[in-house]
XYZ file of C-alpha atoms in Angstrom:
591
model
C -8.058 5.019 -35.529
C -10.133 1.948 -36.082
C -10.714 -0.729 -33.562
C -12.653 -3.740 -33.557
C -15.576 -4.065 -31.738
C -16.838 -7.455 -30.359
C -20.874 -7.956 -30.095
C -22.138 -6.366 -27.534
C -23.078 -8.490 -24.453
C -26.396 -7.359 -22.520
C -23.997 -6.961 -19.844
C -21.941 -4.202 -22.102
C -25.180 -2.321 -23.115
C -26.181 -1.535 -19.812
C -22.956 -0.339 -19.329
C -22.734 1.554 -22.251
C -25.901 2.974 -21.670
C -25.148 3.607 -18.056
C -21.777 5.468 -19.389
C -23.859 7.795 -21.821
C -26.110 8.594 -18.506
C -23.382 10.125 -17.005
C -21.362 11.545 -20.194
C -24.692 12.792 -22.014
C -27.791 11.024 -22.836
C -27.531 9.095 -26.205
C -30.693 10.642 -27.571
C -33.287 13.082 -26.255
C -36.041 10.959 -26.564
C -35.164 7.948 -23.759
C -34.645 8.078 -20.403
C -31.443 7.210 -18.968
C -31.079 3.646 -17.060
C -29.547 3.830 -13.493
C -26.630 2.160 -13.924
C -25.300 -1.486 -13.266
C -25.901 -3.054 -9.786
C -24.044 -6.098 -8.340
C -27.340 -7.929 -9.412
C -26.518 -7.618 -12.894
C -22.410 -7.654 -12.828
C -20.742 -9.497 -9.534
C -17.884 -7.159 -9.879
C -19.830 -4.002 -8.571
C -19.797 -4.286 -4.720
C -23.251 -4.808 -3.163
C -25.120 -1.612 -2.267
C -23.662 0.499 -5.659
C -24.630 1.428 -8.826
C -22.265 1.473 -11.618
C -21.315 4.007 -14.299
C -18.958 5.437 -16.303
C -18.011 8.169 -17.354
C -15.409 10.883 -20.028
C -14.503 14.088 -19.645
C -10.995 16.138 -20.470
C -8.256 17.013 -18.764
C -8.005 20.666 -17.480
C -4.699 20.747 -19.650
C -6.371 21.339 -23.348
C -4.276 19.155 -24.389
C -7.095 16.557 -25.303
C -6.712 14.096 -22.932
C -9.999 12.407 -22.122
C -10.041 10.775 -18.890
C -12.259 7.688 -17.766
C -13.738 7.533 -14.484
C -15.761 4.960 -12.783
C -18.193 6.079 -10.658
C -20.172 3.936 -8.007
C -23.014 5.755 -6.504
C -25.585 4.533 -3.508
C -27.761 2.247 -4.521
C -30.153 2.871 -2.119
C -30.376 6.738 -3.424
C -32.006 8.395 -6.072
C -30.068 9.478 -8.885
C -30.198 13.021 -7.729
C -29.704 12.723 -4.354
C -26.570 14.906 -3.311
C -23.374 13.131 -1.989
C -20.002 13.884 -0.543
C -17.554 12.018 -3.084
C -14.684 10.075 -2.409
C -12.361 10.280 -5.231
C -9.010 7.733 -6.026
C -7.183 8.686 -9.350
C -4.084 6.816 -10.537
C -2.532 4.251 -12.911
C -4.365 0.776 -11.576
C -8.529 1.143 -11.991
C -8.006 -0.793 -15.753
C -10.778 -3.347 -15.848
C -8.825 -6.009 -16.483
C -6.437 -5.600 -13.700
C -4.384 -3.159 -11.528
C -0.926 -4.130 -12.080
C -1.650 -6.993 -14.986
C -4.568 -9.091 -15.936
C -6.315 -10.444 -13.452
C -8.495 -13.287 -15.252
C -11.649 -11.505 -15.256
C -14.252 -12.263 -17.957
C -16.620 -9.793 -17.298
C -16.204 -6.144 -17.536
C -16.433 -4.057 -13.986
C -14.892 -1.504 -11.715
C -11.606 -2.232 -10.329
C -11.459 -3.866 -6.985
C -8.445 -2.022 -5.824
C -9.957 -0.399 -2.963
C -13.261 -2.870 -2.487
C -11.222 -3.672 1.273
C -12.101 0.218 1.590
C -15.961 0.335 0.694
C -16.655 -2.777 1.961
C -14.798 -2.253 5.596
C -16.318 1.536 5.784
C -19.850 0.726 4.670
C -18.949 3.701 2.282
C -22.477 3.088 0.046
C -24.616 2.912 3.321
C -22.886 6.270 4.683
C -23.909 7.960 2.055
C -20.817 8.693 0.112
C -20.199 7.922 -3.797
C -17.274 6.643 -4.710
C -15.149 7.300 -8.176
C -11.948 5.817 -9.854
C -10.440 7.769 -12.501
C -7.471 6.564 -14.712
C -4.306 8.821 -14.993
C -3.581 9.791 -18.837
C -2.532 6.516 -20.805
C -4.026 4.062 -18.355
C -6.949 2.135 -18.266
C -9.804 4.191 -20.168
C -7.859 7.408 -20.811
C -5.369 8.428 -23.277
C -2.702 10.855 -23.339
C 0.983 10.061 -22.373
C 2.292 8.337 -19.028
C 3.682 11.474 -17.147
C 5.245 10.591 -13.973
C 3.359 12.980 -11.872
C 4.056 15.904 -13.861
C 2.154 18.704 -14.808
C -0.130 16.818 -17.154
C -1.144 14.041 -14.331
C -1.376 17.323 -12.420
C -3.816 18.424 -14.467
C -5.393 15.237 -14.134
C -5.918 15.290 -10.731
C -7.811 18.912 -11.440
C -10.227 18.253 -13.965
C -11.297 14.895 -12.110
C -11.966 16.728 -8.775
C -13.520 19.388 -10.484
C -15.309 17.068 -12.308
C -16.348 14.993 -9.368
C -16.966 17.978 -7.712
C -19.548 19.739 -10.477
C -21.723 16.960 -10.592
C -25.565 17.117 -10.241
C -25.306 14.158 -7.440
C -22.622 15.671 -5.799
C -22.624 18.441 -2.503
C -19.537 19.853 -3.848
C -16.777 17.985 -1.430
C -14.935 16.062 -2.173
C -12.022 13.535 0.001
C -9.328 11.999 -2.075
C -8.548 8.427 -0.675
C -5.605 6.206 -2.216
C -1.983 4.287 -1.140
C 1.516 4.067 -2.835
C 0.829 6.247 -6.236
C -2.624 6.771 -5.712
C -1.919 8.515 -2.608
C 0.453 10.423 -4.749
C -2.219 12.094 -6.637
C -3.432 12.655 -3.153
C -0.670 15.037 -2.339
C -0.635 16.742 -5.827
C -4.510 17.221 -5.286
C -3.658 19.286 -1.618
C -0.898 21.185 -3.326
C -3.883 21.919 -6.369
C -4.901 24.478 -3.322
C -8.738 23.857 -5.177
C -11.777 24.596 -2.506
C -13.243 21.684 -3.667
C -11.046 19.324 -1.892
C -12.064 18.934 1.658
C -9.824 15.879 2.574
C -6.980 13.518 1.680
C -5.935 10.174 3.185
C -2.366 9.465 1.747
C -0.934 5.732 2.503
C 2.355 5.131 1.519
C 3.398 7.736 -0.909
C 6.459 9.100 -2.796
C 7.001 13.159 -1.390
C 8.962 13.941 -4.209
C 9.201 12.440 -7.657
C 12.940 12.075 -7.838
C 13.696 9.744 -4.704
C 12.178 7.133 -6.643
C 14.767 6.714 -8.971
C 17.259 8.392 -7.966
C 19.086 9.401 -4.687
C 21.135 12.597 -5.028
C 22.850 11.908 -8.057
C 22.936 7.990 -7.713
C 20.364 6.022 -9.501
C 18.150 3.417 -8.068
C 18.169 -0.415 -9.635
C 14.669 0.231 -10.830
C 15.896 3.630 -12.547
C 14.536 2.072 -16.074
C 12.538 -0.764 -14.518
C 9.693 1.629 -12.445
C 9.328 3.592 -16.033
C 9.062 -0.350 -18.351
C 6.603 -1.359 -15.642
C 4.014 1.367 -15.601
C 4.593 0.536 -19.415
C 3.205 -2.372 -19.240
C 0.284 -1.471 -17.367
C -0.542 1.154 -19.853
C -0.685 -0.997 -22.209
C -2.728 -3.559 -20.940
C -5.356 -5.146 -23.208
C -8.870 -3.887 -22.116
C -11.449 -6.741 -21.940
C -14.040 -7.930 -24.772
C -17.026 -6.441 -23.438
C -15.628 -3.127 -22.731
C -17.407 -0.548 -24.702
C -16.066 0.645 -28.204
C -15.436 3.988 -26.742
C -12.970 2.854 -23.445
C -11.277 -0.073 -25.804
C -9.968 2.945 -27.880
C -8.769 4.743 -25.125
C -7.094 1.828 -23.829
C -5.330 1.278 -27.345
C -4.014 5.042 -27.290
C -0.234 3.928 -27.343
C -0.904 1.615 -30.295
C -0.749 4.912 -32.411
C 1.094 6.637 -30.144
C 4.339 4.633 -29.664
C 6.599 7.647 -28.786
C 4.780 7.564 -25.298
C 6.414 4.402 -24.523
C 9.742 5.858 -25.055
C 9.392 9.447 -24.022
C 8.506 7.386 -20.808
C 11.424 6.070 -20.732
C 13.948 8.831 -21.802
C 12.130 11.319 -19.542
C 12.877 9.849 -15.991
C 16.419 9.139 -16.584
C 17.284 12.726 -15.499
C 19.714 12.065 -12.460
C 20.023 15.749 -11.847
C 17.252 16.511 -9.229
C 17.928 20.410 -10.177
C 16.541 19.924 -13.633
C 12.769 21.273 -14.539
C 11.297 18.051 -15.105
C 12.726 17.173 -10.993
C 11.718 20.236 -9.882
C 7.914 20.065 -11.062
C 7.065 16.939 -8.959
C 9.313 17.951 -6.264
C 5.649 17.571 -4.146
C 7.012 18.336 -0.798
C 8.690 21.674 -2.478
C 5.278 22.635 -4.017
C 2.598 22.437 -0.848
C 4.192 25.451 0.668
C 1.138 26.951 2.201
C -1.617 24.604 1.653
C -3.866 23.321 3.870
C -6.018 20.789 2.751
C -6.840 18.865 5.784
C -4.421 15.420 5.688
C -4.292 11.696 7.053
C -0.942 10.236 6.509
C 0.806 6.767 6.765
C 4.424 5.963 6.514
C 6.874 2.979 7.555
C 10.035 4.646 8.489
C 11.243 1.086 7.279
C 9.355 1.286 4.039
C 11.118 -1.299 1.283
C 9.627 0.854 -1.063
C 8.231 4.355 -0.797
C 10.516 5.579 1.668
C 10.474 8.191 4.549
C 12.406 10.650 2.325
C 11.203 14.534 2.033
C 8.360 13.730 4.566
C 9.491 16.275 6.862
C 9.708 18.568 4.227
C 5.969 17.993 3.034
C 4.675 18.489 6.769
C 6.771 21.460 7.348
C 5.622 23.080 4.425
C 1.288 22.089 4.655
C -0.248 24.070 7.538
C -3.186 22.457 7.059
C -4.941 19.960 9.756
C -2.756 16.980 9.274
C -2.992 13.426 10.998
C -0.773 9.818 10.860
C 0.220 7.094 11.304
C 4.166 5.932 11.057
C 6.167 3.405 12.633
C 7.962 0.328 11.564
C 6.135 -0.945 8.488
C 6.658 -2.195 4.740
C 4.592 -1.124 1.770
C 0.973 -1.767 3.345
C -2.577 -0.132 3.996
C -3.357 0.450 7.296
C -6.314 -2.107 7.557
C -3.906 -4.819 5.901
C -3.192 -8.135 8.268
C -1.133 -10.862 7.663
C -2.471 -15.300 7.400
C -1.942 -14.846 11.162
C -4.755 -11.868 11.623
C -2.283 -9.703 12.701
C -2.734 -5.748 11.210
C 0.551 -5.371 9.248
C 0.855 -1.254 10.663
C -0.058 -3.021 14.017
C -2.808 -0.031 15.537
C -6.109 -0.753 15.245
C -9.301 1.398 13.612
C -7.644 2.688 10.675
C -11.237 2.753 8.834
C -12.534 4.157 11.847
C -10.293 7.097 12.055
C -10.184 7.691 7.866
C -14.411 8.485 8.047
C -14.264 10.527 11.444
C -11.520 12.348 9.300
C -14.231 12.296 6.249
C -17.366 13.184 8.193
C -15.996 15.788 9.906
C -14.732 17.730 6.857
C -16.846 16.393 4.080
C -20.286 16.127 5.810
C -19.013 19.201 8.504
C -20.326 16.100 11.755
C -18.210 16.565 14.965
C -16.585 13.392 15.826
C -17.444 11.628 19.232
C -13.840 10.102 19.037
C -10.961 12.490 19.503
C -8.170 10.620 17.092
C -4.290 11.765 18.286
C -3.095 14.216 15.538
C -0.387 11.687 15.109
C 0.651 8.086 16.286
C 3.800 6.859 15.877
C 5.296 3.381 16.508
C 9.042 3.296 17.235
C 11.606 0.754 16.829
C 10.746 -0.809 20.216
C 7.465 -1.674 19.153
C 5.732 0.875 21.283
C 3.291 3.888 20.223
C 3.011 6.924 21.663
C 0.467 10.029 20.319
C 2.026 13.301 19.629
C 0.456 16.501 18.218
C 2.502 16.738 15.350
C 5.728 14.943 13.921
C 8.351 15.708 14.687
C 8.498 16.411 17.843
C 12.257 16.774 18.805
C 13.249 17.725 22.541
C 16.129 19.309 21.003
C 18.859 18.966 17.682
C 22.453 18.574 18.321
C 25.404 18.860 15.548
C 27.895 16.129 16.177
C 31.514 17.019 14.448
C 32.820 13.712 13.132
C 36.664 13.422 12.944
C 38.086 13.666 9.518
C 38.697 10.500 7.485
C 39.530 8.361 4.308
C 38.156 5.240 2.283
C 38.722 4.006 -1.039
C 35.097 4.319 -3.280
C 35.584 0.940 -4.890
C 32.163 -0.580 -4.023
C 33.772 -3.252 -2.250
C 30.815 -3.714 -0.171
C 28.176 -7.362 -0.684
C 26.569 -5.959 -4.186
C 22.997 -8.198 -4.362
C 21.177 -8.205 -7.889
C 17.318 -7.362 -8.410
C 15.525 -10.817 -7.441
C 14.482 -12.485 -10.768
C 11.051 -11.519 -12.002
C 11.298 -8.367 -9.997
C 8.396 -6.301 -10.661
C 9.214 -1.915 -10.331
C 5.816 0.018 -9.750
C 5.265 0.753 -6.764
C 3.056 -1.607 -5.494
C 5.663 -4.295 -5.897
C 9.540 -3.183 -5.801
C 11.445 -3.671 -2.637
C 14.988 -3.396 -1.740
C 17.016 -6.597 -2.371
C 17.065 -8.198 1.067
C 20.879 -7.748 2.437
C 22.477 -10.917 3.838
C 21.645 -12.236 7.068
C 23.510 -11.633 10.259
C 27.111 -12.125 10.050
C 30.701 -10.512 11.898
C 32.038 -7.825 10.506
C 35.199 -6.019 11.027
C 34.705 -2.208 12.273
C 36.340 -1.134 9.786
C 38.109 -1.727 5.862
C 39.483 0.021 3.436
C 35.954 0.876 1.930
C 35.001 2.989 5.069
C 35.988 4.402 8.191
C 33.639 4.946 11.283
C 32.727 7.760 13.968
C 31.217 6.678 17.095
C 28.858 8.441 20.181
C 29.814 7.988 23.947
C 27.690 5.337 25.443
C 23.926 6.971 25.898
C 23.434 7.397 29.662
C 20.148 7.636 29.508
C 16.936 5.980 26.827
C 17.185 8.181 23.645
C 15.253 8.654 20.320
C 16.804 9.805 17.355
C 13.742 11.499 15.467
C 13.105 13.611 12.441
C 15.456 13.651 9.486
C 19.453 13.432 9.856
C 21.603 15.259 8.060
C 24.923 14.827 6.792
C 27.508 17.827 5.452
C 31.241 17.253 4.501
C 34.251 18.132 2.735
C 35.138 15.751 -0.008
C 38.778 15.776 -0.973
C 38.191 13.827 -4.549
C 35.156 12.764 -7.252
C 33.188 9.824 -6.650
C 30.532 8.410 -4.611
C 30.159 8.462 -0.982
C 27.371 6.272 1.593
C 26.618 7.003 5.170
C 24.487 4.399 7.607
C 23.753 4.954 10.952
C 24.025 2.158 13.762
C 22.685 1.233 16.531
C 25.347 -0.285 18.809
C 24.434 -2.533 21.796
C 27.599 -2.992 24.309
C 28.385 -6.635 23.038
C 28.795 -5.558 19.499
C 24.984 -6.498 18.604
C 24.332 -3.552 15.291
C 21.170 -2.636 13.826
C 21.767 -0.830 10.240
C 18.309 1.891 11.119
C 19.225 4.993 8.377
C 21.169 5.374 5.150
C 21.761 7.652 1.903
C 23.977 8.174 -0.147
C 25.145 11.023 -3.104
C 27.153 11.675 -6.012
C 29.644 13.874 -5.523
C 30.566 15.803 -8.779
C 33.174 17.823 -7.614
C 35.875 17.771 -4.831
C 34.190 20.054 -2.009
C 31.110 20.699 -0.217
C 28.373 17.555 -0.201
C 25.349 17.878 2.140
C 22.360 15.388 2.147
C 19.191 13.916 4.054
C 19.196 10.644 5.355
C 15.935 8.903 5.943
C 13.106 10.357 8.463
C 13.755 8.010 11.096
C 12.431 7.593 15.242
C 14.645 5.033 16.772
C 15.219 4.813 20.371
C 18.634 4.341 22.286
C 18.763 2.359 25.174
C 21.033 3.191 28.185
C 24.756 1.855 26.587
C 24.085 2.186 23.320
C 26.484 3.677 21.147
C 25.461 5.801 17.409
C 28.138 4.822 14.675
C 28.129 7.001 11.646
C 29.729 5.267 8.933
C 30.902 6.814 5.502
C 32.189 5.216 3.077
C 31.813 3.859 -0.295
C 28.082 2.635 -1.610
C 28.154 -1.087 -2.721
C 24.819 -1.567 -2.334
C 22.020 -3.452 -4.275
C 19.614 -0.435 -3.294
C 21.934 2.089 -5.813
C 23.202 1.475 -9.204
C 26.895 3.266 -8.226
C 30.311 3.598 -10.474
C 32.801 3.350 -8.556
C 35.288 6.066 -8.926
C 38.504 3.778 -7.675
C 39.547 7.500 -5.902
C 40.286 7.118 -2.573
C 38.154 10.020 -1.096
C 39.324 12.108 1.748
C 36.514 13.201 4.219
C 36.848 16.715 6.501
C 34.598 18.576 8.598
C 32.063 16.287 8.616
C 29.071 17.517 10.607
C 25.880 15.240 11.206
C 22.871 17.326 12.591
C 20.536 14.658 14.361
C 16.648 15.298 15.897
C 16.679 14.180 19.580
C 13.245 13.263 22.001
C 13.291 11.958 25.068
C 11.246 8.869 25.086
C 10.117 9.612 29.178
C 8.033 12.007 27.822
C 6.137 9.675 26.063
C 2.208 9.830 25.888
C 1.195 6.087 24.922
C -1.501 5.026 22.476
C -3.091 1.749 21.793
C -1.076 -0.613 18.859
C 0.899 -3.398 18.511
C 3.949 -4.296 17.319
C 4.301 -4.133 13.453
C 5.150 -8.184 12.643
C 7.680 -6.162 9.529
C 9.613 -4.736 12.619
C 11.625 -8.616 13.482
C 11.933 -9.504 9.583
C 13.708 -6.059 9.764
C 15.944 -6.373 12.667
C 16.591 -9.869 11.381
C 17.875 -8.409 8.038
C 19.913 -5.380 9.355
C 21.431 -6.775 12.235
C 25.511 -7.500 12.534
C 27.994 -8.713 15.051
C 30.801 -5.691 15.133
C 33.985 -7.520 16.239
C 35.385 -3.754 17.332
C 33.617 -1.183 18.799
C 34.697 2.290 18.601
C 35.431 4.840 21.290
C 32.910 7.736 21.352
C 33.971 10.993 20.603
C 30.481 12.739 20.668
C 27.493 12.828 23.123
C 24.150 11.152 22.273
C 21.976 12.942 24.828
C 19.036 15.130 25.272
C 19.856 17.906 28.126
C 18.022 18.331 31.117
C 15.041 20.215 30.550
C 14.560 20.056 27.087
C-alpha cells in the first residue's frame, strides 16, 4: 500500500527514533535516544518517557499491534519495572472515541486521571497502551472480543512481560472495554499476569446487543461506532509506519462490514456467542481481581457478574452499588465521587504492590464493598452473600404481547460504544393502573421485617404461545409509591419452557414493602421487540430470588452515589392498585 508521508517534524523524529529503540535499533552503528519526555511533547505526562513500539499478535495471523509505552523518567533505561498494561480500542493519537483537536502527536490521555492520581512514574511502575487489531496503530480486523482480540491481549502481555525493562509482572488496569480485555487477560490463565482492575465491564459479549433473543437499540449502532473509531484519521506527524497501520481498512473494506454482519447473531448458542461468553470461560482461574459495577449501570450492566465470580477462584475485590458508567475516582462539578467511597487509587496500588512488587499492605481493604439502594455500604467477604434463596410460585396468568407499553426512540446523536450509550431515560413519575391488557402482576405479603433482595433473580415459566415476554420487579411502598429496581426480558421461540436472569441486583425492603413481579409484554426503548399480537398464556411461573438480612450488616465508609436520586427519580410510579400478596418476602430466623 502506499501512503503519503508529511515532512517529518523534529518532534516526529524523536519519536520515530524513540519507536525503533524499542522495536529494533535503526542501524548498528548509533545509539538509541531515550525516548520523548513532557519537555519535548506536552502530551507525555511529567515524570515519563515516551516510546513506541510493534510487535505481532500471538494469532499468526499478521496482525501487528502498536503499543505506547511510558517508562520512569527518573530510571535508567534498563532498570527493571512492574508494568501496568491497558489494551483496547481508544489509545489512537488523535482521540479515544473521535478527534480530539490535537496538533501534536502523543500518547493517549485516557487514563492520565490514573498516572497522575497514583504517582504511577514515581512508584516505579511503567505504564503501556496497546491498540486492539484495527484501531489506532494496529491493523487486522475489529473483532468484538473474539479470539483474535484474545490473542491480542496475549501477545501484548507477553510482550510487556518479555521486556529487558520489565520484572516479568505485569497488572492490567482499564474501564468499560478496556476492562474487558482485563477479564479476557485473567481467563488467558498466563503466569505473567499478576493483577487486574476491571471498571465497568461487559461479562459476556452477547448482553451487549442482545438480551436472550431480543436485540438491543444499539444492535447495529455499538458495531458502526467502533467503526468509526477504527477508522479515525491518524495525525500528520505520526510516523510513516503507525499512519499505515491506521489506514489498514482503507484496503481492507470487508472489515467494516464483516463488523457489522458478525454481531448480528441473536442466538447466544451460536460459536461466535459462545467464544466471548467471558464469564463461561474463567472457570478456574485465578488471577487476582479488583472489580467495579453499578447495579444501576445505563450501560454495561450487572448481567453474568455472578457467573464470572462464581466461576474465578482467584483473590477477587469490589466495589458495586448504585452507579452509572463511571471510574471509581470520577466526581461530579459539585466534587462529589460519582461511586461515592473514597480511595479508589489507594486501594487499586495496595492491590498492585502487593501482587506485582510482592509488599504487604499496611491497609487491610474489605474483599468487597457494596453500596445498596439506601445509600449505605457495608463490607462483605465476597458477593454475594445471601442469608438464604427462596422460590416464590407466581399464580398463572395472561397478557396480550402487543408492545403497548411508552416505546422512547434513541436520543438524537446517540453515540453506541461503550463509553457513551445509555438507556433512553423512561418518562418521569406518573399513575399507573396495576394492571392492562399488556401485563398482569404477582405480588409478596407486606415484608415484616428490613429485607435485601441480593444476587441474581431468576425467572422460569410455561409459555402457552410465540412471542416476547418482559418481567420487572417493584418495589412497593404502602401508599402505592413504586421503584422499577430489575428487569429482562426473552424471546420465546416456541410455546413451552422459558427461563432467564434478571439483573444482579442488592435492594433493600423496608418493613411494609411489598415485591411485584410483573410479566408482560416488552415495549421498551431498551429492546428492539416484534410484537407477536399473541396473547401469551403464562403457567408455573417460579421466580428464585437471593435474600440477606440487612441487620447483619458490617458498615464501611462511602457516600451516597449522587446517580442513585436521578435513578429513583426516573423509575419511580404512583400504582393506583396494589395487589394482595400471595408469597412471603422474608429471610427466616437464623439464617
Amino acid at each position: 500500500m502506499n501512503v503519503r508521508r508529511p515532512a517529518m517534524s523534529a518532534a516526529a523524529a524523536l519519536i520515530m527514533m524513540a519507536s525503533l529503540a524499542v522495536s529494533g535499533p535503526a542501524t548498528a552503528a548509533a545509539p538509541a535516544p531515550p525516548g520523548v519526555t513532557h519537555a519535548d511533547n506536552p502530551r507525555v505526562p511529567e515524570g515519563a518517557v515516551w516510546t513506541e513500539a510493534y510487535f505481532p499478535s500471538a494469532d499468526h495471523s499478521g496482525v501487528e499491534l502498536h503499543a505506547d509505552v511510558l517508562r520512569p523518567a527518573n530510571l535508567s533505561p534498563r532498570a527493571k519495572t512492574p508494568v501496568i498494561l491497558a489494551v483496547g480500542p481508544y489509545f489512537n493519537h488523535a482521540g479515544q472515541t473521535g478527534p480530539e483537536g490535537w496538533t501534536q502527536t502523543g500518547p493517549s490521555s485516557r487514563f492520565a486521571d490514573f498516572t497522575s492520581g497514583t504517582n504511577l512514574f514515581a512508584r516505579g511502575y511503567t505504564y503501556v497502551m496497546v491498540d486492539l487489531r484495527g484501531f489506532g496503530g494496529s491493523t487486522g480486523c475489529l473483532d468484538w472480543v473474539g479470539p483474535g482480540e484474545q490473542a491480542d491481549v496475549k501477545a501484548a502481555i507477553e510482550w510487556a512481560a518479555s521486556q529487558a525493562w520489565s520484572t516479568g509482572k505485569v497488572g492490567m488496569y482499564g474501564k468499560s472495554y478496556d476492562a474487558v480485555t482485563g477479564l479476557v487477560g485473567n481467563n488467558l490463565r498466563l503466569g505473567a499476569l499478576r493483577a487486574v482492575v476491571a471498571q465497568e465491564p461487559l461479562w459476556d459479549m452477547y448482553n451487549y446487543l442482545f438480551s436472550n433473543g431480543v436485540p438491543r437499540p444499539n444492535v447495529t449502532g455499538t458495531p458502526n461506532a467502533y467503526n468509526s473509531i477504527a477508522t479515525m484519521p491518524s495525525l500528520a506527524d505520526d510516523s510513516g509506519r503507525y499512519q499505515a497501520n491506521a489506514a489498514y481498512e482503507e484496503s481492507h473494506p470487508n472489515c467494516l462490514t464483516d463488523n457489522l454482519t458478525n454481531n448480528n447473531e441473536p442466538d447466544p448458542a451460536a460459536p461466535y456467542w459462545r467464544a466471548r461468553n467471558l464469564a463461561a470461560k474463567a472457570k478456574n482461574t485465578s488471577t487476582p481481581l479488583f472489580l467495579t459495577q453499578g447495579f444501576i449501570e445505563n450501560n454495561t450492566k450487572p448481567e453474568d457478574v455472578e457467573e464470572y465470580l462464581d466461576n474465578h477462584h482467584g483473590t477477587e475485590r469490589g466495589w458495586m452499588g448504585q452507579w452509572e458508567h463511571v471510574r471509581g475516582n470520577d466526581t461530579n462539578s459539585q466534587g462529589q465521587l460519582l461511586q461515592g467511597r473514597a480511595g479508589f487509587f489507594d486501594e487499586v496500588m495496595r492491590l498492585y504492590d502487593r501482587y506485582l512488587k510482592g509488599e504487604q499492605p499496611a491497609v487491610q481493604d474489605p474483599a468487597f464493598a457494596i453500596e445498596d439502594n439506601t445509600g449505605a455500604w457495608r463490607a462483605q467477604p465476597t458477593w454475594p452473600k445471601p442469608a438464604a434463596y427462596i422460590t416464590a410460585e407466581l399464580r398463572d396468568g395472561a397478557y396480550v404481547d402487543d408492545s403497548a407499553a411508552t416505546t422512547l426512540a434513541a436520543p438524537a446523536g446517540q453515540k453506541w460504544d461503550m463509553e457513551h450509550a445509555t438507556d433512553p431515560a423512561p418518562p418521569g413519575a406518573r399513575s399507573l393502573a396495576a394492571e392492562d391488557r399488556s401485563s398482569y402482576s404477582i405480588w409478596s405479603t407486606p415484608a415484616t421485617s428490613r429485607v435485601r433482595i441480593t444476587a441474581t433473580p431468576r425467572i422460569t415459566l410455561q409459555a402457552g404461545a410465540t412471542g416476547n415476554v418482559m418481567v420487572k420487579l417493584w418495589d412497593v411502598a404502602p401508599d402505592g409509591t413504586a421503584v422499577m429496581f430489575d428487569e429482562n426480558v426473552a424471546l420465546i421461540e416456541q410455546a413451552g419452557r422459558v427461563a432467564f436472569d434478571l439483573k444482579s441486583t442488592d435492594w433493600t425492603f423496608e418493613v411494609g414493602h411489598q415485591l411485584r413481579v410483573q410479566i408482560g409484554t416488552i415495549g421498551s426503548g431498551s429492546w428492539l421487540d416484534t410484537p407477536s399480537g399473541n396473547t401469551i398464556q403464562v403457567t408455573r411461573a417460579r421466580l428464585t430470588l437471593g435474600l440477606q438480612n440487612p441487620r447483619a450488616d458490617n458498615p464501611t465508609q462511602g457516600d451516597r452515589s449522587p446517580f442513585l436520586d436521578t435513578y429513583l427519580r426516573q423509575y419511580t410510579r404512583t400504582l393506583t392498585t396494589i395487589g394482595e400478596g400471595t408469597f412471603p418476602l422474608a429471610v427466616r430466623a437464623g439464617s
